[in-house]
């Protein structure tokens, strides 16, 4: 399956037909944002932007798409429009890899409303998922500290979503992936060990180790739990490590994939050290996530490299982030979506978001949202509580939304996954640890400029029943 | 991203290199099975087979893959092998859409071990995910009874995994999808309504409804919760329905997407009926799953069509199924993978699975696993408890694993999604309801032929430490 413009919800095309017939030149601004950080966490990592920009630059309906839509009964004039469809709008976005928070725009689309609707599904589909996984990966990295992190989740990923999972995991802080295709296309380091089946295909475990070590002496990691970790796998691995030394090779590591990883890793470390193999690393895997790794660390487990699969690539336990795409301006007039829950009421206008940076170059803990046409902001007000406000004069104001696409063409240089990962890590350095802890993290504040708040409240009143 | 043979884990290629250098003609049998039904349920729906067969028939390494692998340092002889790689093995599988259970093979691959390893990741990736989603869909259908089910999850799906999610949802019982690309390629009915943004782009809600109803009178569903469901959206929809009647059109439905769906649907039904619009259907959406739908039914909600998104396409709350791929035979000798937990010990040999059918053509509740060379089975024994066995003579024995691919070419006719869905529904009819309930469902038994059990126990002893 290739992504074409038909990678969308049918209602986008249905609505497009009505727009086409009634207001074909309508100009819209849509905000992309999410309502909650996943995992009850204190932050998220924005990911997927490069993919979205690259896809949008060449997005069109294929001839197969056109045949299908004709068969669905769309009219010829409109089908002709779709045949020539391309995205020609502007996009403003946070930097990919940035630390982001709920209920403030992370990305804005400014385009003909037909184009803006047709790309909605694709944009949400890519950004929601990659942001979910990059956030999960960054949490796992926070637990693992200087431990090396290997993504090995492709077999349990959501079909080809696994391709994007590996990219997002790297952005969130993973060091390498087992996913060859993603490594190849996104230039992510690829690594791997061996499977139980490899050992099972031999009569003797040690022969499997010997063959592997001879033919793959570089980065050789032996899987030691096929029959019995401490009585068979590890003693055989030690023998083979010694044989490798005689040839001038060095065993990189042994891998534990079952049992009590804390206990087994300590025993393994001792047995390796006793055999003068202190350079041999211990790789552990088996249903790891940020909590299991934290617990292993607390128990003093000796693990150098963590292989993380299912919980990473499926973004468990949440498995989704609640990203939405809301109309905030149409033909230069502000628009709002009401809700009985005021927190779900959308913010009107094309906007800018300013991050407050303190005197130590750390994030202060507040983003101020303004109407884009406001040139600066010196005070932010609580979105709902009229008694609360914050003077912003003592902070450095960092505008988060930058134009990344103009008239359908990207205007920022491509960034590699490695560049985005490094940027993300540097931004996380600016985020105080109170926002990173897993239990009841600090809540990163949002405020509105007095003008935005006033205009929003006017619109709420106007549309209320 | 196109699926090529590099859509795999790096260790498959690393192991392949060692096999290539040491036993290039090794013949392997691998079993695909999972260990637990998802959702603590009593059954699963097997899905993804058609995709796997279609992909395998043409799977190869692309020139970009070959460049990448060369750069990774693989040797020329082996690279030449990979350049000419294709899958030339045999596959035996349950019918796609069948009701399946844990710890017995659903699919077996019999092939050169290099080929069997390289396809492992792809096969697990496609089958695990589609089986997860088809199972979720069938549970939602069980709750919704004769309610119409619409998949609308693409925006929250795991990137392009959403394409396969829509296919699997249809197999599990969904009636249509919002996903245009999946509908087009898999011939699934596609449907859709309208978004809040459509209404927000108008000064007046009623004008949005009027334009839509005029231009899209067929299958017209109006979204009524943008401003206020009962005070604005519904009265406006009723006005527009009456205007449609004057033109000889009929409003198909109104859609509720927020608030208390039980309460609002009852109020909506009454107001529609009072306006002589009893033909207008009620569509509901907003974080639905099998439990919410069950609760809505119990409260007497009037809902004709359920739109299900996130919880369906992400397979929440589990988000994965624990499918594995275990070596069970190598060069005609049986192989086993031990575990401290005997339930995780794999079953050796190429096998057959017989389903027991009772005198009413219902599933009796037991599958018997035999060594493939056994011609029949008259007694099954409990896998671990030596005191338990079951006489099978009174049942019809249905062999579940059929050859579907021979020497790399599929030998079964293609089945459409609709055919697979209908088959799946007919098989679910044969499954007693005790296995379908959500709370503590009956456990569908597995037994081994006396010969398989004896041979397995010999292998366990032989490999034990």
PDB file of N, CA, C and O in Angstrom, chain B residues 78-108:
ATOM      1  N   UNK B  78      26.990 -14.611   0.019  1.00  0.00           N
ATOM      2  CA  UNK B  78      25.696 -14.574   0.699  1.00  0.00           C
ATOM      3  C   UNK B  78      24.805 -13.482   0.107  1.00  0.00           C
ATOM      4  O   UNK B  78      23.597 -13.681  -0.078  1.00  0.00           O
ATOM      5  N   UNK B  79      25.388 -12.356  -0.238  1.00  0.00           N
ATOM      6  CA  UNK B  79      24.606 -11.283  -0.865  1.00  0.00           C
ATOM      7  C   UNK B  79      24.011 -11.765  -2.193  1.00  0.00           C
ATOM      8  O   UNK B  79      22.874 -11.433  -2.531  1.00  0.00           O
ATOM      9  N   UNK B  80      24.793 -12.563  -2.919  1.00  0.00           N
ATOM     10  CA  UNK B  80      24.265 -13.122  -4.165  1.00  0.00           C
ATOM     11  C   UNK B  80      23.072 -14.026  -3.908  1.00  0.00           C
ATOM     12  O   UNK B  80      22.093 -14.033  -4.658  1.00  0.00           O
ATOM     13  N   UNK B  81      23.189 -14.806  -2.831  1.00  0.00           N
ATOM     14  CA  UNK B  81      22.051 -15.644  -2.445  1.00  0.00           C
ATOM     15  C   UNK B  81      20.826 -14.772  -2.180  1.00  0.00           C
ATOM     16  O   UNK B  81      19.717 -15.042  -2.664  1.00  0.00           O
ATOM     17  N   UNK B  82      21.027 -13.720  -1.407  1.00  0.00           N
ATOM     18  CA  UNK B  82      19.887 -12.852  -1.048  1.00  0.00           C
ATOM     19  C   UNK B  82      19.301 -12.179  -2.288  1.00  0.00           C
ATOM     20  O   UNK B  82      18.083 -11.985  -2.380  1.00  0.00           O
ATOM     21  N   UNK B  83      20.170 -11.806  -3.206  1.00  0.00           N
ATOM     22  CA  UNK B  83      19.717 -11.141  -4.428  1.00  0.00           C
ATOM     23  C   UNK B  83      18.712 -12.022  -5.168  1.00  0.00           C
ATOM     24  O   UNK B  83      17.769 -11.535  -5.794  1.00  0.00           O
ATOM     25  N   UNK B  84      18.923 -13.339  -5.095  1.00  0.00           N
ATOM     26  CA  UNK B  84      18.035 -14.271  -5.794  1.00  0.00           C
ATOM     27  C   UNK B  84      17.001 -14.895  -4.868  1.00  0.00           C
ATOM     28  O   UNK B  84      16.327 -15.857  -5.225  1.00  0.00           O
ATOM     29  N   UNK B  85      16.893 -14.331  -3.657  1.00  0.00           N
ATOM     30  CA  UNK B  85      15.978 -14.911  -2.675  1.00  0.00           C
ATOM     31  C   UNK B  85      14.515 -14.853  -3.115  1.00  0.00           C
ATOM     32  O   UNK B  85      14.051 -13.846  -3.647  1.00  0.00           O
ATOM     33  N   UNK B  86      13.839 -15.976  -2.916  1.00  0.00           N
ATOM     34  CA  UNK B  86      12.376 -15.947  -2.958  1.00  0.00           C
ATOM     35  C   UNK B  86      11.912 -17.028  -2.008  1.00  0.00           C
ATOM     36  O   UNK B  86      12.680 -17.921  -1.637  1.00  0.00           O
ATOM     37  N   UNK B  87      10.675 -16.948  -1.570  1.00  0.00           N
ATOM     38  CA  UNK B  87      10.152 -17.961  -0.662  1.00  0.00           C
ATOM     39  C   UNK B  87       9.618 -19.120  -1.500  1.00  0.00           C
ATOM     40  O   UNK B  87       8.714 -18.941  -2.305  1.00  0.00           O
ATOM     41  N   UNK B  88      10.174 -20.318  -1.272  1.00  0.00           N
ATOM     42  CA  UNK B  88       9.808 -21.471  -2.099  1.00  0.00           C
ATOM     43  C   UNK B  88       9.240 -22.596  -1.245  1.00  0.00           C
ATOM     44  O   UNK B  88       9.254 -23.761  -1.640  1.00  0.00           O
ATOM     45  N   UNK B  89       8.749 -22.245  -0.063  1.00  0.00           N
ATOM     46  CA  UNK B  89       8.296 -23.273   0.875  1.00  0.00           C
ATOM     47  C   UNK B  89       6.809 -23.579   0.793  1.00  0.00           C
ATOM     48  O   UNK B  89       6.084 -23.093  -0.084  1.00  0.00           O
ATOM     49  N   UNK B  90       6.390 -24.432   1.721  1.00  0.00           N
ATOM     50  CA  UNK B  90       4.980 -24.825   1.850  1.00  0.00           C
ATOM     51  C   UNK B  90       4.384 -24.171   3.087  1.00  0.00           C
ATOM     52  O   UNK B  90       5.068 -23.998   4.086  1.00  0.00           O
ATOM     53  N   UNK B  91       3.085 -23.855   2.994  1.00  0.00           N
ATOM     54  CA  UNK B  91       2.383 -23.325   4.170  1.00  0.00           C
ATOM     55  C   UNK B  91       1.083 -24.095   4.356  1.00  0.00           C
ATOM     56  O   UNK B  91       0.361 -24.369   3.383  1.00  0.00           O
ATOM     57  N   UNK B  92       0.828 -24.439   5.613  1.00  0.00           N
ATOM     58  CA  UNK B  92      -0.397 -25.123   6.023  1.00  0.00           C
ATOM     59  C   UNK B  92      -1.080 -24.198   7.023  1.00  0.00           C
ATOM     60  O   UNK B  92      -0.434 -23.707   7.943  1.00  0.00           O
ATOM     61  N   UNK B  93      -2.364 -23.964   6.855  1.00  0.00           N
ATOM     62  CA  UNK B  93      -2.997 -22.977   7.737  1.00  0.00           C
ATOM     63  C   UNK B  93      -4.462 -23.283   7.964  1.00  0.00           C
ATOM     64  O   UNK B  93      -5.112 -23.961   7.159  1.00  0.00           O
ATOM     65  N   UNK B  94      -4.990 -22.774   9.055  1.00  0.00           N
ATOM     66  CA  UNK B  94      -6.435 -22.728   9.265  1.00  0.00           C
ATOM     67  C   UNK B  94      -7.027 -21.792   8.220  1.00  0.00           C
ATOM     68  O   UNK B  94      -6.333 -20.940   7.661  1.00  0.00           O
ATOM     69  N   UNK B  95      -8.308 -21.916   7.989  1.00  0.00           N
ATOM     70  CA  UNK B  95      -8.976 -20.967   7.103  1.00  0.00           C
ATOM     71  C   UNK B  95      -8.948 -19.583   7.724  1.00  0.00           C
ATOM     72  O   UNK B  95      -9.195 -19.434   8.924  1.00  0.00           O
ATOM     73  N   UNK B  96      -8.693 -18.573   6.903  1.00  0.00           N
ATOM     74  CA  UNK B  96      -8.769 -17.214   7.431  1.00  0.00           C
ATOM     75  C   UNK B  96     -10.209 -16.924   7.865  1.00  0.00           C
ATOM     76  O   UNK B  96     -11.164 -17.253   7.154  1.00  0.00           O
ATOM     77  N   UNK B  97     -10.341 -16.316   9.028  1.00  0.00           N
ATOM     78  CA  UNK B  97     -11.669 -16.040   9.584  1.00  0.00           C
ATOM     79  C   UNK B  97     -12.127 -17.086  10.570  1.00  0.00           C
ATOM     80  O   UNK B  97     -13.140 -16.899  11.258  1.00  0.00           O
ATOM     81  N   UNK B  98     -11.383 -18.211  10.649  1.00  0.00           N
ATOM     82  CA  UNK B  98     -11.820 -19.270  11.559  1.00  0.00           C
ATOM     83  C   UNK B  98     -11.657 -18.829  13.013  1.00  0.00           C
ATOM     84  O   UNK B  98     -10.856 -17.955  13.333  1.00  0.00           O
ATOM     85  N   UNK B  99     -12.441 -19.475  13.849  1.00  0.00           N
ATOM     86  CA  UNK B  99     -12.342 -19.301  15.291  1.00  0.00           C
ATOM     87  C   UNK B  99     -11.170 -20.150  15.761  1.00  0.00           C
ATOM     88  O   UNK B  99     -11.142 -21.359  15.487  1.00  0.00           O
ATOM     89  N   UNK B 100     -10.200 -19.539  16.435  1.00  0.00           N
ATOM     90  CA  UNK B 100      -8.999 -20.269  16.852  1.00  0.00           C
ATOM     91  C   UNK B 100      -8.710 -20.015  18.335  1.00  0.00           C
ATOM     92  O   UNK B 100      -9.281 -19.104  18.950  1.00  0.00           O
ATOM     93  N   UNK B 101      -7.815 -20.841  18.859  1.00  0.00           N
ATOM     94  CA  UNK B 101      -7.548 -20.839  20.299  1.00  0.00           C
ATOM     95  C   UNK B 101      -6.044 -20.942  20.558  1.00  0.00           C
ATOM     96  O   UNK B 101      -5.276 -21.304  19.654  1.00  0.00           O
ATOM     97  N   UNK B 102      -5.628 -20.682  21.803  1.00  0.00           N
ATOM     98  CA  UNK B 102      -4.194 -20.616  22.096  1.00  0.00           C
ATOM     99  C   UNK B 102      -3.477 -21.963  22.083  1.00  0.00           C
ATOM    100  O   UNK B 102      -4.094 -23.020  22.269  1.00  0.00           O
ATOM    101  N   UNK B 103      -2.184 -21.896  21.913  1.00  0.00           N
ATOM    102  CA  UNK B 103      -1.255 -23.016  22.131  1.00  0.00           C
ATOM    103  C   UNK B 103      -1.420 -24.214  21.207  1.00  0.00           C
ATOM    104  O   UNK B 103      -0.996 -25.322  21.536  1.00  0.00           O
ATOM    105  N   UNK B 104      -2.045 -24.014  20.067  1.00  0.00           N
ATOM    106  CA  UNK B 104      -2.074 -25.053  19.030  1.00  0.00           C
ATOM    107  C   UNK B 104      -1.774 -24.340  17.706  1.00  0.00           C
ATOM    108  O   UNK B 104      -2.166 -23.173  17.535  1.00  0.00           O
ATOM    109  N   UNK B 105      -1.096 -25.005  16.781  1.00  0.00           N
ATOM    110  CA  UNK B 105      -0.679 -24.280  15.572  1.00  0.00           C
ATOM    111  C   UNK B 105      -1.861 -23.781  14.746  1.00  0.00           C
ATOM    112  O   UNK B 105      -2.828 -24.502  14.511  1.00  0.00           O
ATOM    113  N   UNK B 106      -1.748 -22.539  14.320  1.00  0.00           N
ATOM    114  CA  UNK B 106      -2.748 -21.923  13.433  1.00  0.00           C
ATOM    115  C   UNK B 106      -2.219 -21.974  12.013  1.00  0.00           C
ATOM    116  O   UNK B 106      -2.979 -22.010  11.051  1.00  0.00           O
ATOM    117  N   UNK B 107      -0.904 -21.976  11.922  1.00  0.00           N
ATOM    118  CA  UNK B 107      -0.243 -21.981  10.620  1.00  0.00           C
ATOM    119  C   UNK B 107       1.117 -22.649  10.799  1.00  0.00           C
ATOM    120  O   UNK B 107       1.751 -22.517  11.837  1.00  0.00           O
ATOM    121  N   UNK B 108       1.536 -23.413   9.768  1.00  0.00           N
ATOM    122  CA  UNK B 108       2.865 -24.021   9.786  1.00  0.00           C
ATOM    123  C   UNK B 108       3.586 -23.677   8.502  1.00  0.00           C
ATOM    124  O   UNK B 108       2.997 -23.711   7.420  1.00  0.00           O
TER     125      UNK B 108
END
